[in-house]
Structures are given as C-alpha cells and as structure tokens.
Amino acid sequence: MCGIVGYVGPKQATPILLGGLRRLEYRGYDSAGVAVVGSRGAQVLRCRGKLAGLEAMVQREMPEGTLGIGHTRWATHGRPSEANAHPHKVGSVSVVHNGIIENYLPLRARLETSGRKFSSETDTEIVAHLIDESLLGGAPSLVEALRVALRQVHGAYALVAISDKHPGEIVAAKNASPLVLGLGKGETFLASDVPAILEHTREVVFLDEGDVVQVTADGATITDVEGKPRQRPARSIEWDAAAAEKGGYPHFMLKEIHEQPRAITDTLRGRLLLEDRDADLEGFEVDVRNLRRVLIIACGTSYHAGLVGKFMIEGTARVPVEVDLASEFRYRDPVVGAGDLVIAISQSGETADTLAAVKEARARGARVLAISNVVDSAIPRSSNGVLYTHAGPEIGVASTKCFTAQLAALSLIAIHLGRRTGKLAPDAAAKLVEELALTPTKMTEALEALGDMKQLAREYRYAKDFLFLGRGTNYPIALEGALKLKEISYIHAEGYAAGEMKHGPIALVDDGVPVVVLAPQGPGYEKVLSNLAEVRARNGEIIGVGTKGDQQLANLCDRVLSIPDAPALLQPFLTVLPLQLMSYAIAVAKGNDVDQPRNLAKSVTVE
Ligand code: M6R
C-alpha cells in the first residue's frame, strides 16, 4: 500500500512530486506529504486525508528546492493523522515508506532506551531514527547509513530517504514492495508505479528484492545491502501517460468499464490461435500426463475470476480444479505439491497474501503460473511462468477491466489444457476459439445497449441491501456483482448460488430488497427461473440480467438488463457488465468517491 515518489534534477521538485502523487493516490489516501530540500534543509509539508489537502497547503507555501520525496498513505501502523503522515523527519533525515517493518516494537524500545523521542505511532519513523543514528555514529555516507538501518529491520518495504547533510542525493531500498527508478536527462525519479513518472521519462528500471540505490541527478547506482554492485536493465515503457488518464470519462472506473473489449482483444492477441483451434501460453509448458490437479489462488475480484476459471478448465480439460482464497491457503498447511499446477491471479501482482501463497506452493514443489496485469511485479517474478493480461493500467480501485482480462487469460489456459489433455475435441475447440474471438464485439454491443443506468440508479440508491443470484458460471458473477456494489456504493450486498436461496437466504427477501437475478439462456436457465419465481412470490423486486429478446424473463422481472447470447463458459464476460455499470451509477447517484472508495486501496501489500 502507499505511494512513493522521489525527484532529483534541475527543476522545482514540489510540482513533480505532487503530479506523481496524484497518479499514485489509488494506492492510499489516508494522508499525503512531501519533503523538499531547500537552502535550509528539508521542508516537510504533511496533512491528513487526500492529496487535495496537501495541494492546498502547497498553494499557500510552496517548498522550494530541486530534490524531494513524497508519499500518499494507506494506514497500517498508526491511524490516519498528520503526525503519522510521511515523510517522517528525524534530525537531518526524512523518510517515506511503503510496507511494514515487522520488528518495529523491539527496535522502538531499543531506540527509546537510548534517549530517542518518537513523534508518531508508525513503524516508518524507526527507519528515520536508525539512519540518523548511523549518520551521527559516523557512517561515511547516506547510503551506508541506510544499509546499517536495513541490516536491523525485517519486513516488507520500499524505503526512500534524504538528508539535509547530503543535499544532492536520494537513497532507496526495496524488499517486497514495488519501487521503480526513472532515468531522465539530468534528472532521476523514484516511484511506486510507472504512471507516476511517465510524463517525465520512459526509461525505467524495475528494482528487485534487496536492491539498495543511491540516486543523483546524473543517474543511480544499485547495490545490495552489503554494497556489492548489482546490474538491472533499463527498459523503455511503450504506453504513454494519457493511457493512465481518464480519457474524457468522469471517472477512471467508467473509462475502464468501457475499455474492456479492447483489454480482452489485447489479452487474446497472438495467443488465441484461430486456425490451429488452440491457445498459446507464451512458452509456459504444462506436462499434462502428470497433471494431477489445478489449484487457483487469488483474492477479491481475482478470486471471483478464479471461480469462473474452474468452470472453464474443468469444462475443457476435465482436470479437477480447486479455487482457494490466498489468505486462507497459506495458513492452512495446504495439500499441494508436484503434479499440481497452481494458477495465481493478481491484477497488481503485489497482493501480499497471494504472493505468500505462491511462495508456499513453490516451496512444496508445485509449478506456478501467474496471471497479472503488472509487468515484473512480485507475483510474476516469484512464479515459474506468467501470462500477462494486457488491460493497461487500472486506476479505479474497483477492478473491472482486469477482471474480464483475467477471464480471457483463463480461457486461453482452458483451451490450451483442453487440447493437450485431448478432452477438448477439435470441433469443440474451434467453436470455443471462434466464440472467444467474438466476445469483445459482443461486449461492445452490450455496453452500448445498457447505457448509463442513471434512471435505475435513482430508483435504487436508497436500498439498504441487495441480493445477487446466479448459477453455474454466473454464480461467481453474482459474488462479483455484490462485491462491486459494496465497494463503491457502500450498500450491503450478498451473492448467492441461486439454488441455495431456499436453504436460508430467502428469509431476507421482502419488498425492500432488490434481487438481481442472472438468467441468461443456457444450462440452468429453467432452474434459475424457478428460483426467480420463489423470490417473486415473496414480493421481491427483481432486476433480471438475461439474453436479448427473452420475453419470458421480461414477464417475470420488474426490469431486465439485456446482453447478447453466448455459450455458458463465456457468459461471465457479458453478465458482469450490467453489474459493473449498475454499481457505478448507484455510487455516482449517492455522491460517493467512485475511484477511491473509503477504506480501500488498489493494491493490498499487507497481510
Ligand atoms: O491485485 P489483486 O488482483 O491481487 O487484488 C486482489 C483484491 O484486492 C482486489 O481484487 C480487490 O478485491 C478489488 N478492490 C476488487 O474490486
């Protein structure tokens, strides 16, 4: 969690830091701050809450200087407050941090015993004290003082530090939290994520675990914690800053909902082999003769994609598939090993629980294939192979385009495995490949027909509870619909397998509870209609999601949201669209902050 940015060069640092923080605010917005080194040392400005507060402070008094660091916080240790906001300045040293210092309590006790005073509740302040202590103790350089501090801390961190006594340099370290170096002409940048610096440079270096960096305007020197040099290749980023902007939509989430057909096309491009009726996993080989089982691990929306993936892979390859929440898997002493293919799904590639589950699975002998949207992020790097989704940066905290891009990646895996196990016959493969290729067009058609849903939002914005029902491949979509509504509309919502209603949840139905029923034509259609009738008999208000032109469904519902026809395995690409749009429209109608909903952050790098 948290966003970090750093700059050293010939320009005023403050506007560059604020611009970078604006693009990183999706990582957390409990507080924001900058430290900029001027003629009298670093001036620190911090405030509780969103970046707008800091921007207002800067308007009144802009810190002058050409070197600085900035931070936007998602609180872990210490509540959101100005005192706990980064940067933390101790003596001459200012520090920003993303991650958790696990042994901060004994370190704090030791530092307090030696007479040091703390002004925050954070784990980060420890690091500022340790660097300051080391400098006062005679460390020959700022980077050496950082190394001394790093040898004492355990945990996950991207750390960036400056010192009034070393005005031309920034030092940084990375372990388990992302940190990118940007190389400009006579200027150098640091950031948690590429969009923060893309308007300034396209040449970036993705720092790796254990890297310690000394940054000046002329470039950077990378070493390990012992000072041994490390080589990291620079790479040129192709997508431009505009791709990370809103592109004319009022919110990133709406833009990203509408980008889904393009995201699917890009994810399938070059991998979906129409002529061969096959799918290419870009060199990732699966020994299907020894494939005992597939295990999918993920969190949140990515977990819901995994639940759809189970239907896809079992349907085509006839290999048993289990789907597990990463946060449960890792603590369960899981039965996993050689013969298991683990698929780890993570949009950010940085989710701490999923990363730990990947490490656990690999330690027990399983092969791991990651599905991620972020190149070179921790989960792909820790896996045996990776299938990247090409959704482009997803800024809205509520995941939309990355979800359907994950479905596209899972479809490719399903086709690939089905062909190799021989359980997906060539004709069936041809049909599936053809249908998958048509999916982006059908999604565009659906999005156009669904419109903005403002009217629906006006009617339902005061609802206190929502139910979502689906069967088969649409059961995970019911879960996803409920999650989307909870995340951004703050309306309590539950997703259920439609057949489970009669086993308890039907008691919740009354005329004040809208029930969204996913009922596209295909297997289970008649059964869903029966479940729908049960709700109707109890005065439930029904919003149906069904196949275009389905009059029978329309007669049973208060309102129908229509989607094009599709085979059951691919319906989730379409049934999720009205649910995303509906949640978005209700959140807007309620005046909520759609892209940065309360209490959430885009990537969850704490356990
Ligand atoms: O980056 P990841 O896919 O690993 O993230 C997993 C969840 O934190 C994420 O899907 C979360 O549930 C989203 N906010 C859902 O919209």
PDB file of N, CA and C and ligand atoms in Angstrom, residues 298-303 345-351 354 379 394 396-400 406 480 483-484 487 600-604, ligand 1:
ATOM      1  N   ALA A 298      -6.113 -16.708  -5.261  1.00  0.00           N
ATOM      2  CA  ALA A 298      -6.290 -15.272  -5.540  1.00  0.00           C
ATOM      3  C   ALA A 298      -7.091 -14.638  -4.411  1.00  0.00           C
ATOM      4  N   CYS A 299      -7.266 -13.340  -4.490  1.00  0.00           N
ATOM      5  CA  CYS A 299      -8.076 -12.597  -3.512  1.00  0.00           C
ATOM      6  C   CYS A 299      -9.102 -11.720  -4.239  1.00  0.00           C
ATOM      7  N   GLY A 300     -10.171 -11.413  -3.560  1.00  0.00           N
ATOM      8  CA  GLY A 300     -11.146 -10.424  -4.031  1.00  0.00           C
ATOM      9  C   GLY A 300     -11.692 -10.748  -5.409  1.00  0.00           C
ATOM     10  N   THR A 301     -11.685  -9.732  -6.254  1.00  0.00           N
ATOM     11  CA  THR A 301     -12.213  -9.899  -7.604  1.00  0.00           C
ATOM     12  C   THR A 301     -11.431 -10.961  -8.385  1.00  0.00           C
ATOM     13  N   SER A 302     -10.136 -11.017  -8.162  1.00  0.00           N
ATOM     14  CA  SER A 302      -9.328 -12.021  -8.861  1.00  0.00           C
ATOM     15  C   SER A 302      -9.750 -13.433  -8.444  1.00  0.00           C
ATOM     16  N   TYR A 303     -10.177 -13.573  -7.202  1.00  0.00           N
ATOM     17  CA  TYR A 303     -10.693 -14.866  -6.732  1.00  0.00           C
ATOM     18  C   TYR A 303     -11.972 -15.221  -7.502  1.00  0.00           C
ATOM     19  N   ILE A 345      -3.681 -15.619  -9.470  1.00  0.00           N
ATOM     20  CA  ILE A 345      -4.249 -14.485 -10.212  1.00  0.00           C
ATOM     21  C   ILE A 345      -4.139 -13.225  -9.359  1.00  0.00           C
ATOM     22  N   SER A 346      -3.548 -12.190  -9.933  1.00  0.00           N
ATOM     23  CA  SER A 346      -3.451 -10.914  -9.212  1.00  0.00           C
ATOM     24  C   SER A 346      -3.293  -9.777 -10.204  1.00  0.00           C
ATOM     25  N   GLN A 347      -4.262  -8.900 -10.216  1.00  0.00           N
ATOM     26  CA  GLN A 347      -4.179  -7.730 -11.087  1.00  0.00           C
ATOM     27  C   GLN A 347      -2.880  -6.976 -10.838  1.00  0.00           C
ATOM     28  N   SER A 348      -2.625  -6.649  -9.575  1.00  0.00           N
ATOM     29  CA  SER A 348      -1.467  -5.811  -9.227  1.00  0.00           C
ATOM     30  C   SER A 348      -0.166  -6.584  -9.253  1.00  0.00           C
ATOM     31  N   GLY A 349      -0.262  -7.906  -9.041  1.00  0.00           N
ATOM     32  CA  GLY A 349       0.946  -8.720  -8.919  1.00  0.00           C
ATOM     33  C   GLY A 349       1.682  -8.469  -7.621  1.00  0.00           C
ATOM     34  N   GLU A 350       1.063  -7.737  -6.712  1.00  0.00           N
ATOM     35  CA  GLU A 350       1.758  -7.361  -5.474  1.00  0.00           C
ATOM     36  C   GLU A 350       0.990  -7.787  -4.221  1.00  0.00           C
ATOM     37  N   THR A 351      -0.195  -8.361  -4.372  1.00  0.00           N
ATOM     38  CA  THR A 351      -1.016  -8.683  -3.200  1.00  0.00           C
ATOM     39  C   THR A 351      -0.250  -9.610  -2.258  1.00  0.00           C
ATOM     40  N   THR A 354      -1.436 -13.303  -1.809  1.00  0.00           N
ATOM     41  CA  THR A 354      -1.254 -14.147  -2.995  1.00  0.00           C
ATOM     42  C   THR A 354       0.228 -14.445  -3.192  1.00  0.00           C
ATOM     43  N   ILE A 379       4.537 -11.053  -7.929  1.00  0.00           N
ATOM     44  CA  ILE A 379       3.963 -12.398  -8.108  1.00  0.00           C
ATOM     45  C   ILE A 379       4.468 -13.055  -9.394  1.00  0.00           C
ATOM     46  N   GLU A 394      -4.877  -0.078 -14.503  1.00  0.00           N
ATOM     47  CA  GLU A 394      -6.218   0.050 -13.920  1.00  0.00           C
ATOM     48  C   GLU A 394      -6.086   0.934 -12.689  1.00  0.00           C
ATOM     49  N   GLY A 396      -8.959   2.854 -11.189  1.00  0.00           N
ATOM     50  CA  GLY A 396     -10.110   2.750 -10.273  1.00  0.00           C
ATOM     51  C   GLY A 396      -9.847   1.625  -9.282  1.00  0.00           C
ATOM     52  N   VAL A 397     -10.147   1.881  -8.019  1.00  0.00           N
ATOM     53  CA  VAL A 397      -9.870   0.847  -7.007  1.00  0.00           C
ATOM     54  C   VAL A 397     -10.733  -0.395  -7.258  1.00  0.00           C
ATOM     55  N   ALA A 398     -11.963  -0.189  -7.728  1.00  0.00           N
ATOM     56  CA  ALA A 398     -12.824  -1.338  -8.030  1.00  0.00           C
ATOM     57  C   ALA A 398     -12.375  -1.940  -9.363  1.00  0.00           C
ATOM     58  N   SER A 399     -11.974  -3.179  -9.324  1.00  0.00           N
ATOM     59  CA  SER A 399     -11.420  -3.811 -10.525  1.00  0.00           C
ATOM     60  C   SER A 399     -12.532  -4.158 -11.513  1.00  0.00           C
ATOM     61  N   THR A 400     -12.337  -3.780 -12.760  1.00  0.00           N
ATOM     62  CA  THR A 400     -13.336  -4.089 -13.799  1.00  0.00           C
ATOM     63  C   THR A 400     -12.643  -4.721 -15.002  1.00  0.00           C
ATOM     64  N   GLN A 406      -8.643 -11.084 -16.928  1.00  0.00           N
ATOM     65  CA  GLN A 406      -8.258 -12.339 -16.260  1.00  0.00           C
ATOM     66  C   GLN A 406      -9.087 -13.501 -16.800  1.00  0.00           C
ATOM     67  N   GLU A 480     -19.308 -11.351  -7.610  1.00  0.00           N
ATOM     68  CA  GLU A 480     -18.583 -10.163  -8.076  1.00  0.00           C
ATOM     69  C   GLU A 480     -19.510  -8.941  -8.104  1.00  0.00           C
ATOM     70  N   LEU A 483     -19.802  -7.722  -4.620  1.00  0.00           N
ATOM     71  CA  LEU A 483     -18.567  -7.056  -4.169  1.00  0.00           C
ATOM     72  C   LEU A 483     -18.464  -5.647  -4.762  1.00  0.00           C
ATOM     73  N   LYS A 484     -18.767  -5.527  -6.064  1.00  0.00           N
ATOM     74  CA  LYS A 484     -18.676  -4.201  -6.699  1.00  0.00           C
ATOM     75  C   LYS A 484     -19.603  -3.215  -5.999  1.00  0.00           C
ATOM     76  N   GLU A 487     -18.264  -2.269  -2.543  1.00  0.00           N
ATOM     77  CA  GLU A 487     -17.040  -1.462  -2.580  1.00  0.00           C
ATOM     78  C   GLU A 487     -17.285   0.011  -2.836  1.00  0.00           C
ATOM     79  N   LEU A 600     -10.392   1.554   1.231  1.00  0.00           N
ATOM     80  CA  LEU A 600      -9.792   0.589   0.298  1.00  0.00           C
ATOM     81  C   LEU A 600      -8.537   1.162  -0.336  1.00  0.00           C
ATOM     82  N   ALA A 601      -7.735   0.277  -0.886  1.00  0.00           N
ATOM     83  CA  ALA A 601      -6.569   0.702  -1.667  1.00  0.00           C
ATOM     84  C   ALA A 601      -6.447  -0.237  -2.856  1.00  0.00           C
ATOM     85  N   LYS A 602      -5.760   0.221  -3.866  1.00  0.00           N
ATOM     86  CA  LYS A 602      -5.715  -0.549  -5.101  1.00  0.00           C
ATOM     87  C   LYS A 602      -4.918  -1.827  -4.959  1.00  0.00           C
ATOM     88  N   SER A 603      -3.774  -1.734  -4.318  1.00  0.00           N
ATOM     89  CA  SER A 603      -3.052  -2.994  -4.157  1.00  0.00           C
ATOM     90  C   SER A 603      -2.786  -3.203  -2.671  1.00  0.00           C
ATOM     91  N   VAL A 604      -3.057  -4.430  -2.237  1.00  0.00           N
ATOM     92  CA  VAL A 604      -3.071  -4.712  -0.806  1.00  0.00           C
ATOM     93  C   VAL A 604      -1.787  -5.462  -0.453  1.00  0.00           C
TER      94      VAL A 604
HETATM   95  O1  M6R B   1      -4.253  -7.046  -7.282  1.00  0.00           O
HETATM   96  P1  M6R B   1      -5.086  -8.226  -6.928  1.00  0.00           P
HETATM   97  O2  M6R B   1      -5.861  -8.769  -8.079  1.00  0.00           O
HETATM   98  O3  M6R B   1      -4.280  -9.323  -6.290  1.00  0.00           O
HETATM   99  O4  M6R B   1      -6.097  -7.704  -5.853  1.00  0.00           O
HETATM  100  C1  M6R B   1      -6.972  -8.556  -5.196  1.00  0.00           C
HETATM  101  C2  M6R B   1      -8.058  -7.779  -4.484  1.00  0.00           C
HETATM  102  O5  M6R B   1      -7.501  -6.945  -3.509  1.00  0.00           O
HETATM  103  C3  M6R B   1      -8.875  -6.931  -5.457  1.00  0.00           C
HETATM  104  O6  M6R B   1      -9.436  -7.714  -6.462  1.00  0.00           O
HETATM  105  C4  M6R B   1      -9.999  -6.184  -4.716  1.00  0.00           C
HETATM  106  O7  M6R B   1     -10.947  -7.095  -4.262  1.00  0.00           O
HETATM  107  C5  M6R B   1     -10.600  -5.142  -5.651  1.00  0.00           C
HETATM  108  N1  M6R B   1     -10.763  -3.905  -4.967  1.00  0.00           N
HETATM  109  C6  M6R B   1     -11.892  -5.564  -6.227  1.00  0.00           C
HETATM  110  O8  M6R B   1     -12.527  -4.570  -6.965  1.00  0.00           O
END
